[in-house]
Amino acid sequence: AQSVTQLGSHVSVSEGALVLLRCNYSSSVPPYLFWYVQYPNQGLQLLLKYTSAATLVKGINGFEAEFKKSETSFHLTKPSAHMSDAAEYFCAVSAMNSGYSTLTFGKGTMLLVSP
Amino acid sequence: DVKVTQSSRYLVKRTGEKVFLECVQDMDHENMFWYRQDPGLGLRLIYFSYDVKMKEKGDIPEGYSVSREKKERFSLILESASTNQTSMYLCASSLGVNLAPLHFGNGTRLTVT
């Protein structure tokens, strides 16, 4: 069964510092991978997705993620954190469910940004 | 923009009550999903639907049922609410193409006392 593991339930950075949120996946087939963001009191929004094209995927708000098959990883990065990036981030992998494709989400990483 | 609307932002119900959570999307999406979100557990899929009157169990369907009588509406039903169903419930929709992005509502925070 497909699954994702997000390392670190909380990550703290200073404004302007590099953001690195870790995600490792487990999949028996080539995976499709996603990062979603959830701002306080809102639903989730898609940041970016990997669907077996380029291994470096660029998303919204300056975020990007690199698919590394050898490491089974799909870590999310941003060169310089902004206060507005404070939110919870979820990695997700495609999974087959009763013959249909669904998403399995990780447990989430809360990003805290300090001035 | 796609809009997914969940009828209630906060809901408080008593143990044993029958509870209906409603979700409506306005973009003619074929696929609709119900997740529950709990701290430290992330999102877990309860039920999903790929067409009107069609439903499939997700990872944690026990204690829940769903109804999809119209394409735009997907209802989650708690037949007899229990305290362990206190949670945030998120509805999502997507186009018919596999792995199209999910569009989420803002969630319903249900408390069962």
Tab-separated table of C-alpha atoms in Angstrom:
chain	number	residue	atom	x	y	z
A	1	ALA	CA	0.000	0.000	0.000
A	2	GLN	CA	1.144	3.501	-0.749
A	3	SER	CA	2.024	5.786	2.165
A	4	VAL	CA	3.943	8.942	3.010
A	5	THR	CA	5.985	9.872	6.047
A	6	GLN	CA	6.576	13.481	6.960
A	7	LEU	CA	9.561	13.965	9.238
A	8	GLY	CA	8.893	16.498	11.961
A	9	SER	CA	5.440	17.535	13.110
A	10	HIS	CA	6.746	21.099	13.607
A	11	VAL	CA	9.496	23.035	11.837
A	12	SER	CA	10.603	26.497	12.980
A	13	VAL	CA	12.529	28.945	10.807
A	14	SER	CA	13.361	32.619	10.888
A	15	GLU	CA	12.020	34.974	8.265
A	16	GLY	CA	14.384	34.902	5.275
A	17	ALA	CA	15.790	31.471	6.095
A	18	LEU	CA	15.591	28.354	3.942
A	19	VAL	CA	12.485	26.231	4.360
A	20	LEU	CA	12.902	22.452	4.104
A	21	LEU	CA	9.966	20.128	4.791
A	22	ARG	CA	10.692	16.428	4.430
A	23	CYS	CA	8.512	13.774	2.838
A	24	ASN	CA	9.354	10.145	2.106
A	25	TYR	CA	7.004	7.871	0.248
A	26	SER	CA	6.380	4.199	-0.064
A	27	SER	CA	4.883	2.970	-3.300
A	28	SER	CA	4.976	-0.263	-5.277
A	29	VAL	CA	4.349	1.605	-8.521
A	30	PRO	CA	5.681	4.905	-9.876
A	31	PRO	CA	3.957	7.404	-7.646
A	32	TYR	CA	2.205	10.663	-8.228
A	33	LEU	CA	3.113	13.002	-5.364
A	34	PHE	CA	1.573	16.209	-4.086
A	35	TRP	CA	2.128	18.953	-1.542
A	36	TYR	CA	-0.844	20.803	-0.082
A	37	VAL	CA	-0.920	23.759	2.319
A	38	GLN	CA	-3.544	24.578	4.931
A	39	TYR	CA	-3.770	28.083	6.347
A	40	PRO	CA	-5.585	28.583	9.675
A	41	ASN	CA	-9.332	27.988	9.487
A	42	GLN	CA	-9.201	27.038	5.821
A	43	GLY	CA	-9.280	23.930	3.682
A	44	LEU	CA	-6.229	22.587	1.854
A	45	GLN	CA	-4.794	24.192	-1.276
A	46	LEU	CA	-2.579	22.515	-3.858
A	47	LEU	CA	1.016	23.794	-3.806
A	48	LEU	CA	2.492	21.513	-6.458
A	49	LYS	CA	2.365	18.016	-7.919
A	50	TYR	CA	4.762	15.501	-9.481
A	51	THR	CA	3.372	13.285	-12.223
A	52	SER	CA	6.524	11.706	-13.707
A	53	ALA	CA	7.552	14.596	-15.931
A	54	ALA	CA	10.400	16.813	-14.637
A	55	THR	CA	11.840	15.702	-11.297
A	56	LEU	CA	12.073	19.294	-10.042
A	57	VAL	CA	8.590	20.681	-9.671
A	58	LYS	CA	7.838	24.353	-9.142
A	59	GLY	CA	4.718	25.396	-7.306
A	60	ILE	CA	2.974	28.510	-6.101
A	61	ASN	CA	4.394	31.085	-3.686
A	62	GLY	CA	8.025	30.234	-4.516
A	63	PHE	CA	7.911	26.629	-3.309
A	64	GLU	CA	9.481	23.737	-5.179
A	65	ALA	CA	10.029	20.022	-4.596
A	66	GLU	CA	12.416	17.483	-6.047
A	67	PHE	CA	11.478	13.872	-6.723
A	68	LYS	CA	14.361	11.534	-5.856
A	69	LYS	CA	13.551	7.948	-6.680
A	70	SER	CA	16.765	6.570	-5.159
A	71	GLU	CA	15.891	8.157	-1.823
A	72	THR	CA	12.094	7.726	-2.173
A	73	SER	CA	11.806	11.375	-1.199
A	74	PHE	CA	9.842	14.431	-2.271
A	75	HIS	CA	11.059	17.218	-0.004
A	76	LEU	CA	9.540	20.704	-0.202
A	77	THR	CA	11.814	23.758	-0.199
A	78	LYS	CA	11.667	27.526	-0.396
A	79	PRO	CA	14.819	29.672	-0.446
A	80	SER	CA	13.529	32.441	1.801
A	81	ALA	CA	10.678	32.120	4.290
A	82	HIS	CA	8.017	34.788	4.680
A	83	MET	CA	5.770	35.285	7.673
A	84	SER	CA	2.828	34.465	5.417
A	85	ASP	CA	4.230	30.944	4.864
A	86	ALA	CA	3.242	29.935	8.397
A	87	ALA	CA	0.764	27.112	7.859
A	88	GLU	CA	0.447	23.342	7.944
A	89	TYR	CA	1.871	21.420	5.001
A	90	PHE	CA	0.760	17.981	3.838
A	91	CYS	CA	2.515	15.579	1.504
A	92	ALA	CA	0.271	13.116	-0.352
A	93	VAL	CA	0.737	10.105	-2.633
A	94	SER	CA	-1.658	8.564	-5.134
A	95	ALA	CA	-3.170	5.272	-4.063
A	96	MET	CA	-5.515	2.763	-5.643
A	97	ASN	CA	-8.709	2.312	-3.653
A	98	SER	CA	-11.336	-0.173	-4.901
A	99	GLY	CA	-9.984	0.315	-8.417
A	100	TYR	CA	-10.088	4.090	-8.187
A	101	SER	CA	-7.265	6.536	-7.638
A	102	THR	CA	-7.343	8.444	-4.352
A	103	LEU	CA	-4.813	10.402	-2.303
A	104	THR	CA	-3.193	9.212	0.907
A	105	PHE	CA	-1.961	12.088	3.051
A	106	GLY	CA	0.888	12.338	5.529
A	107	LYS	CA	0.343	13.538	9.073
A	108	GLY	CA	1.353	17.093	8.282
A	109	THR	CA	4.139	19.473	9.262
A	110	MET	CA	3.374	22.785	10.925
A	111	LEU	CA	5.724	25.519	9.689
A	112	LEU	CA	6.377	28.293	12.192
A	113	VAL	CA	8.083	31.475	10.955
A	114	SER	CA	9.569	33.939	13.425
A	115	PRO	CA	10.576	37.538	12.684
B	1	ASP	CA	-12.523	29.491	-9.102
B	2	VAL	CA	-13.921	26.227	-7.863
B	3	LYS	CA	-16.001	26.638	-4.764
B	4	VAL	CA	-16.645	23.799	-2.352
B	5	THR	CA	-19.099	24.829	0.329
B	6	GLN	CA	-19.682	22.978	3.562
B	7	SER	CA	-22.961	23.932	5.151
B	8	SER	CA	-21.737	24.371	8.726
B	9	ARG	CA	-18.452	25.651	10.096
B	10	TYR	CA	-19.117	24.455	13.634
B	11	LEU	CA	-21.563	21.809	14.812
B	12	VAL	CA	-22.283	20.452	18.286
B	13	LYS	CA	-24.300	17.252	18.615
B	14	ARG	CA	-25.146	14.787	21.363
B	15	THR	CA	-24.105	11.155	21.499
B	16	GLY	CA	-26.546	8.959	19.606
B	17	GLU	CA	-27.896	11.702	17.348
B	18	LYS	CA	-28.043	11.251	13.588
B	19	VAL	CA	-25.839	13.897	11.993
B	20	PHE	CA	-25.778	15.163	8.423
B	21	LEU	CA	-22.803	17.049	7.003
B	22	GLU	CA	-23.508	18.669	3.658
B	23	CYS	CA	-21.109	19.589	0.881
B	24	VAL	CA	-21.844	21.338	-2.400
B	25	GLN	CA	-19.468	22.094	-5.279
B	26	ASP	CA	-20.188	24.480	-8.119
B	27	MET	CA	-17.858	23.266	-10.893
B	28	ASP	CA	-19.595	20.135	-12.170
B	29	HIS	CA	-16.883	17.870	-10.763
B	30	GLU	CA	-17.460	14.141	-11.059
B	31	ASN	CA	-15.462	13.168	-7.966
B	32	MET	CA	-16.204	14.040	-4.365
B	33	PHE	CA	-14.514	12.975	-1.151
B	34	TRP	CA	-14.972	13.125	2.614
B	35	TYR	CA	-11.912	13.211	4.882
B	36	ARG	CA	-11.565	13.657	8.598
B	37	GLN	CA	-8.622	15.570	10.014
B	38	ASP	CA	-7.267	14.955	13.495
B	39	PRO	CA	-4.131	16.434	15.119
B	40	GLY	CA	-1.147	14.182	14.591
B	41	LEU	CA	-3.061	11.883	12.239
B	42	GLY	CA	-3.364	14.058	9.149
B	43	LEU	CA	-6.260	13.472	6.756
B	44	ARG	CA	-7.946	10.101	6.504
B	45	LEU	CA	-10.367	9.175	3.729
B	46	ILE	CA	-13.846	8.170	4.899
B	47	TYR	CA	-15.832	7.757	1.657
B	48	PHE	CA	-15.628	8.926	-1.907
B	49	SER	CA	-17.850	9.040	-4.961
B	50	TYR	CA	-16.978	9.039	-8.661
B	51	ASP	CA	-20.491	9.524	-9.945
B	52	VAL	CA	-24.057	10.243	-8.908
B	53	LYS	CA	-25.491	7.483	-6.698
B	54	MET	CA	-22.095	5.821	-6.578
B	55	LYS	CA	-20.031	5.483	-3.392
B	56	GLU	CA	-16.906	3.688	-2.307
B	57	LYS	CA	-15.456	3.121	1.150
B	58	GLY	CA	-12.235	4.823	2.048
B	59	ASP	CA	-9.847	3.884	4.814
B	60	ILE	CA	-12.095	4.568	7.817
B	61	PRO	CA	-15.769	4.126	6.809
B	62	GLU	CA	-16.993	2.556	10.049
B	63	GLY	CA	-19.755	4.566	11.674
B	64	TYR	CA	-20.375	6.669	8.559
B	65	SER	CA	-22.466	6.530	5.419
B	66	VAL	CA	-22.829	8.881	2.453
B	67	SER	CA	-25.381	9.987	-0.080
B	68	ARG	CA	-24.927	11.427	-3.545
B	69	GLU	CA	-28.279	11.993	-5.206
B	70	LYS	CA	-27.114	14.958	-7.288
B	71	LYS	CA	-23.771	15.574	-8.929
B	72	GLU	CA	-23.035	18.742	-6.985
B	73	ARG	CA	-23.939	17.475	-3.519
B	74	PHE	CA	-22.247	14.876	-1.320
B	75	SER	CA	-23.564	14.254	2.180
B	76	LEU	CA	-21.809	12.523	5.046
B	77	ILE	CA	-24.068	10.836	7.586
B	78	LEU	CA	-23.215	9.765	11.097
B	79	GLU	CA	-25.944	7.253	11.881
B	80	SER	CA	-25.427	7.436	15.654
B	81	ALA	CA	-22.835	9.994	16.650
B	82	SER	CA	-20.200	9.003	19.179
B	83	THR	CA	-17.594	11.058	21.024
B	84	ASN	CA	-14.773	9.497	18.997
B	85	GLN	CA	-16.272	11.114	15.913
B	86	THR	CA	-15.438	14.567	17.262
B	87	SER	CA	-13.188	15.910	14.519
B	88	MET	CA	-12.709	18.308	11.620
B	89	TYR	CA	-14.438	17.034	8.478
B	90	LEU	CA	-13.202	18.149	5.082
B	91	CYS	CA	-15.039	17.744	1.808
B	92	ALA	CA	-13.194	17.850	-1.519
B	93	SER	CA	-13.993	17.567	-5.197
B	94	SER	CA	-12.038	17.018	-8.412
B	95	LEU	CA	-12.526	16.607	-12.155
B	96	GLY	CA	-13.066	13.178	-13.652
B	97	VAL	CA	-9.451	12.800	-14.781
B	98	ASN	CA	-7.467	10.692	-12.373
B	99	LEU	CA	-5.242	12.685	-10.044
B	100	ALA	CA	-6.708	16.035	-10.942
B	101	PRO	CA	-6.133	18.394	-8.004
B	102	LEU	CA	-8.503	18.172	-5.066
B	103	HIS	CA	-10.426	21.330	-4.191
B	104	PHE	CA	-11.297	21.493	-0.512
B	105	GLY	CA	-14.022	23.176	1.482
B	106	ASN	CA	-13.156	25.059	4.667
B	107	GLY	CA	-14.222	22.203	6.893
B	108	THR	CA	-16.852	21.466	9.521
B	109	ARG	CA	-15.661	21.144	13.086
B	110	LEU	CA	-17.971	18.624	14.729
B	111	THR	CA	-18.099	18.166	18.478
B	112	VAL	CA	-20.054	15.227	19.899
B	113	THR	CA	-20.838	15.508	23.597
